[in-house]
Amino acid sequence: MTTELTRLSAAELAGRIHARDTTAVEVTQAHLDRVAAVDRAVHAFLHLDARAALSAAAAVDEGLRRGNPPASPLAGVPLALKDVFTTVDMPTTCGSRMLQGWRPPYDATVTRRLREAGVVILGKTNMDEFAMGSSTENSAYGPTRNPWDLDRVPGGSGGGSAAAVAAFEVPLAIGTDTGGSIRQPSAVTGTVGVKPTYGGVSRYGLVAFSSSLDQGGPVARTVLDAALLHEVIGGYDALDSTSIDAPVPPVVRAARTGAAGDLTGVRVGVVSQFRGEGYQPGVLRAFELAVSRLRELGARVVEVSCPSFDHALPAYYLIAPSECSSNLARFDGMRYGLRVGDDGTRGAEEVMSLTRAAGFGPEVKRRVILGTYALSAGYYDAYYGQAQKVRTLIIRDFAAAFERVDVLVSPTSPTTAFGIGERVDDPLAMYLSDLCTIPANLAGNAALSVPAGCSDDDGLPVGLQVMAPSLADDRAYRVAAAYEAARDAADGGPLAYRVPALEVVVR
Amino acid sequence: MTAALMDYDEVLERFEPVLGLEVHVELSTSTKMFCGCANVFGAPPNTHVCPTCLGLPGSLPVLNRAAVESAMRIGLALNCSIVPWCRFARKNYFYPDMPKNFQTSQYDEPIAVHGSWEVQSADGSTFTVGIERAHMEEDTGKSLHVGGATGRIHGASHSLLDYNRAGVPLIEIVTKPIVGAGRRAPEVARAYVTALRDLLRALGVSDVRMDQGSLRCDANVSLMPRGSSTFGTRTETKNVNSLRSVERAVRHEMGRQAAVLASGGEIVQETRHFDEATGTTSPGRRKETSEDYRYFPEPDLVPITPSDEWVARLRATLPELPWQRRARVRAEWGLSDLELRDLVNAGALDLIAATVDAGALPAQARSWWVSYLSQQANSRGVELADLPITPEQVARVIALVGAGALTNTLARQVVNGILAGEGEPDEVLAARGLAVVSGDAELTAAVEQALAAQPDVAEKIRGGKVAAAGAIVGAVMKATGGQADAHRVRELVLALVSA
Amino acid sequence: MTTISRDEVAHLARLARLAVTEEELDLFAGQLEVILTSVARVGEVAAVNIPPTSHAVGLTDVFRVDVPRPGLTQQQALSGAYATEDGRFRVPRILDES
């Protein structure tokens, strides 16, 4: 029974809990047992609060017992939260020494909405420090391992959330995506990861990396589960000035409609810039296979050229570090977090410098210095200023493309999961993982990754990226759901179940 | 070390002073600029803070609409244009009183630009001050330096931070270079800040208390050699905490810089600190050249687009502005230019006008403020406006005199009581027992007593010397501590004598 | 052109209040040089008349009303602090006047 529960989707679990065929407590316990069994190997979690989780689950059960309707379609379902969202009852470390043990005095809006929806937060997941990275190797607390191959990375920065879902530790997780940090981990772990339209999910309580790019979003094993979670966390928040005051796009309906498998009349554009050198051949083949499936479903597929996308990566690696150098300035040891070197002889400035040197890892330091450079007098126009112009061009290319097609598709990432340690000393090589995901962050429109089988050269998961215009997230869900249904039918079942069995720790 | 100063006349012979005044105004909105924390002064430390103004990780700003409207009204009152589009920028630098280690401000896109304003200085002459811009920003927290001798930074062992003030809305008003004031430069500077203070008070946007920090002035001074048209290097003087200090600081800097230049030295572009006690400036931190603020548009806030309708609506809410009032009262009260100028200089015009608004006649309102109250202000070393008495209270006192409940002498005692914090005019009158005694029974008794003590006076009055009654009146006034209604006493004396 | 020297890195580290070791200075200078060469490509875009975008979301005029809202208690505000004194955050001495 226990194993069975962790194999179910969130929608299935919710159905059983709300019909009272099982209890939220039982479901939560089953997942806690699974975490205990496999997380030593995977290391997806930084913090687990079994007591709080079971208590929240019990509250859901109590409400149902009294005949109250469930607080949301996902009430009682367990979830893992990326450790970048503030939680009053659990530490929020952002994967950094700087915030080791820090207990925020307030909940993020996303956290609050999950709690109000009756979702059971099991704990906080591992991530690249302050969301900077593509492999989760930049975590100050050690890397997370890819359940598909424990010697490989689960992607980043949200590797913990993706791995937790891929390892069946939870059916749902929340991540954040600034340059691909939800989508790329999902691609390399065989899960579904969504970056909603910028402004679609509140950033209040999301520790900022790059403010104009950061966006929280769902991670799950099915498109429908991701859609259900999207509708719980999404929507206007008066505490976030960049929050869109409009209803959440009808993503659940789109997922259900899409699952019927008919894409007749849907115009799909293949981004011509996202192929060629640097792309793993097996990834490209899996992508081509996915595209032909879309054709089989009735979609009209054309090639679309977005020339400015070639400049997206450099623009991103100017804008993001610039904003982050400012966002991370507050970490100076004066009000919270780590303080180093305050022995009574040193002044505040020196203590700040020592604290930041000790609290930040090398990737964070690199980006802070890079960002400081790009914004400094005399360099602003050539670097940050120029990058903002490239951003305009990217927005225009998307707009032009969406005149001709309804969605754009590409591989989510040029390669499958690389080995742990393989790219740590080569920042540029690491940055290349984000090649395909970055444009949607710069333009703010919706994008997701849905599993597209495995690469035939190494047997590792490949992701299909589907991009839709801003506020048309439902379009991406529809196409992804249709593709998922067709793929599962052809493969004889969801990809997720083909993950190798993990070494189970018996206690 | 006292810096050498050039003789003032010589300064003016050789140089043209150029000024730039930056005034920061703390708005009196109910809440802070970017969060819903209450905007209060003097509360226990860190009791009006939230994740946003504390800069906690994950926090975000949301703009206070009332603060934007105050900014726009200030701009309009200064004859600025309100831009159709503007946004905020981050000014990045590290300092413990700034929780985010950047200040959310406006950089090259301020909300109000290019105004101009006629300021009247002490000798009655007017000077047009150009307004470069007015923009919105947030205030910092407050630091207490512990362990040093004077509570200042030097010698302190550590510092304590209170963030109640962090995030309070600030409007920064920057003038264009003020050129051509010549020897009147210090007075023009003072007149500008004074007029600005009065304007802001009239708009109701701030408490404008320089002593509490809700109005702050930084004075930029440079000297241009006569015959040249290139501005010299400027210094910025801070810690200018009163109107008088504005004038003194400018005057001192002019003399100091002239002495430096005359001896072949160069002016260092620096921030200087004004010392109240000595009236001199000393070098502060040399920061301008080494600090690079790395401004970029604030990504957590969206642009503001003031519509024509919004601007028009706000323009209609502007109260009678000081120069409008001056023109009006001059006509209504029939003042000469000189009389008007004297009132303005004394800082009395608005106070008198408010007193008139509260019901007093102009002549009496003027008389009180310009003589007795001015004396009180001088002896206390404060500005007229900072006396702890309101125009409404003065009007009430005048009304009491008019109704016969007080004599002028008694009225002064009531005013003293108000200044001492004893309460409203009627309260002070009752508490001190200052009311004019006018009951016939009491007065008759007093008159009879006085007559009995001076029997020869009664004879004189009966004999036709009515003026002799004055001695009885005087005696009664003395006996009643000045509270008798002198006119009534005289009537009673005559009546009793002839009875 | 896009050379970034050790001295420049040291200056930037100072601006960013980041103490760096000698080894880090060399390492970062080298790595940043490579990254900068790559990102400098943004200059290739013939972007003469193109307006910069700082916000993908096209919102304007987002405000809140001037009505107080409950915040944190003093205890909550100080809860993460390394050191406090008399209800205030205690920090090492500040050497420079702002």
JSON list of C-alpha atoms in Angstrom, two decimals, chain B residues 7 29-30 48 51 53 64 69 102 216 238 306 311 334 371 390 414 426 442 452 488:
[
{"chain": "B", "resi": 7, "resn": "ASP", "atom": "CA", "xyz": [37.24, 89.34, 4.18]},
{"chain": "B", "resi": 29, "resn": "THR", "atom": "CA", "xyz": [1.89, 60.50, 5.12]},
{"chain": "B", "resi": 30, "resn": "SER", "atom": "CA", "xyz": [0.27, 57.89, 7.37]},
{"chain": "B", "resi": 48, "resn": "HIS", "atom": "CA", "xyz": [7.22, 50.11, 13.09]},
{"chain": "B", "resi": 51, "resn": "PRO", "atom": "CA", "xyz": [9.84, 42.65, 5.96]},
{"chain": "B", "resi": 53, "resn": "CYS", "atom": "CA", "xyz": [11.32, 48.31, 5.19]},
{"chain": "B", "resi": 64, "resn": "ASN", "atom": "CA", "xyz": [2.34, 54.74, -1.56]},
{"chain": "B", "resi": 69, "resn": "GLU", "atom": "CA", "xyz": [0.51, 62.85, -4.94]},
{"chain": "B", "resi": 102, "resn": "PHE", "atom": "CA", "xyz": [20.70, 50.29, -1.81]},
{"chain": "B", "resi": 216, "resn": "ARG", "atom": "CA", "xyz": [17.05, 68.90, 5.79]},
{"chain": "B", "resi": 238, "resn": "LYS", "atom": "CA", "xyz": [25.66, 68.88, 5.55]},
{"chain": "B", "resi": 306, "resn": "PRO", "atom": "CA", "xyz": [0.79, 60.79, -14.35]},
{"chain": "B", "resi": 311, "resn": "VAL", "atom": "CA", "xyz": [-2.21, 66.47, -12.59]},
{"chain": "B", "resi": 334, "resn": "GLY", "atom": "CA", "xyz": [-3.58, 98.04, 2.96]},
{"chain": "B", "resi": 371, "resn": "SER", "atom": "CA", "xyz": [5.71, 92.92, 19.12]},
{"chain": "B", "resi": 390, "resn": "THR", "atom": "CA", "xyz": [-1.01, 78.72, 17.53]},
{"chain": "B", "resi": 414, "resn": "VAL", "atom": "CA", "xyz": [-2.55, 84.43, 29.52]},
{"chain": "B", "resi": 426, "resn": "ASP", "atom": "CA", "xyz": [-9.73, 79.88, 28.53]},
{"chain": "B", "resi": 442, "resn": "GLU", "atom": "CA", "xyz": [-17.03, 93.33, 44.15]},
{"chain": "B", "resi": 452, "resn": "ALA", "atom": "CA", "xyz": [-12.48, 105.59, 52.61]},
{"chain": "B", "resi": 488, "resn": "ARG", "atom": "CA", "xyz": [-16.37, 100.36, 35.18]}
]
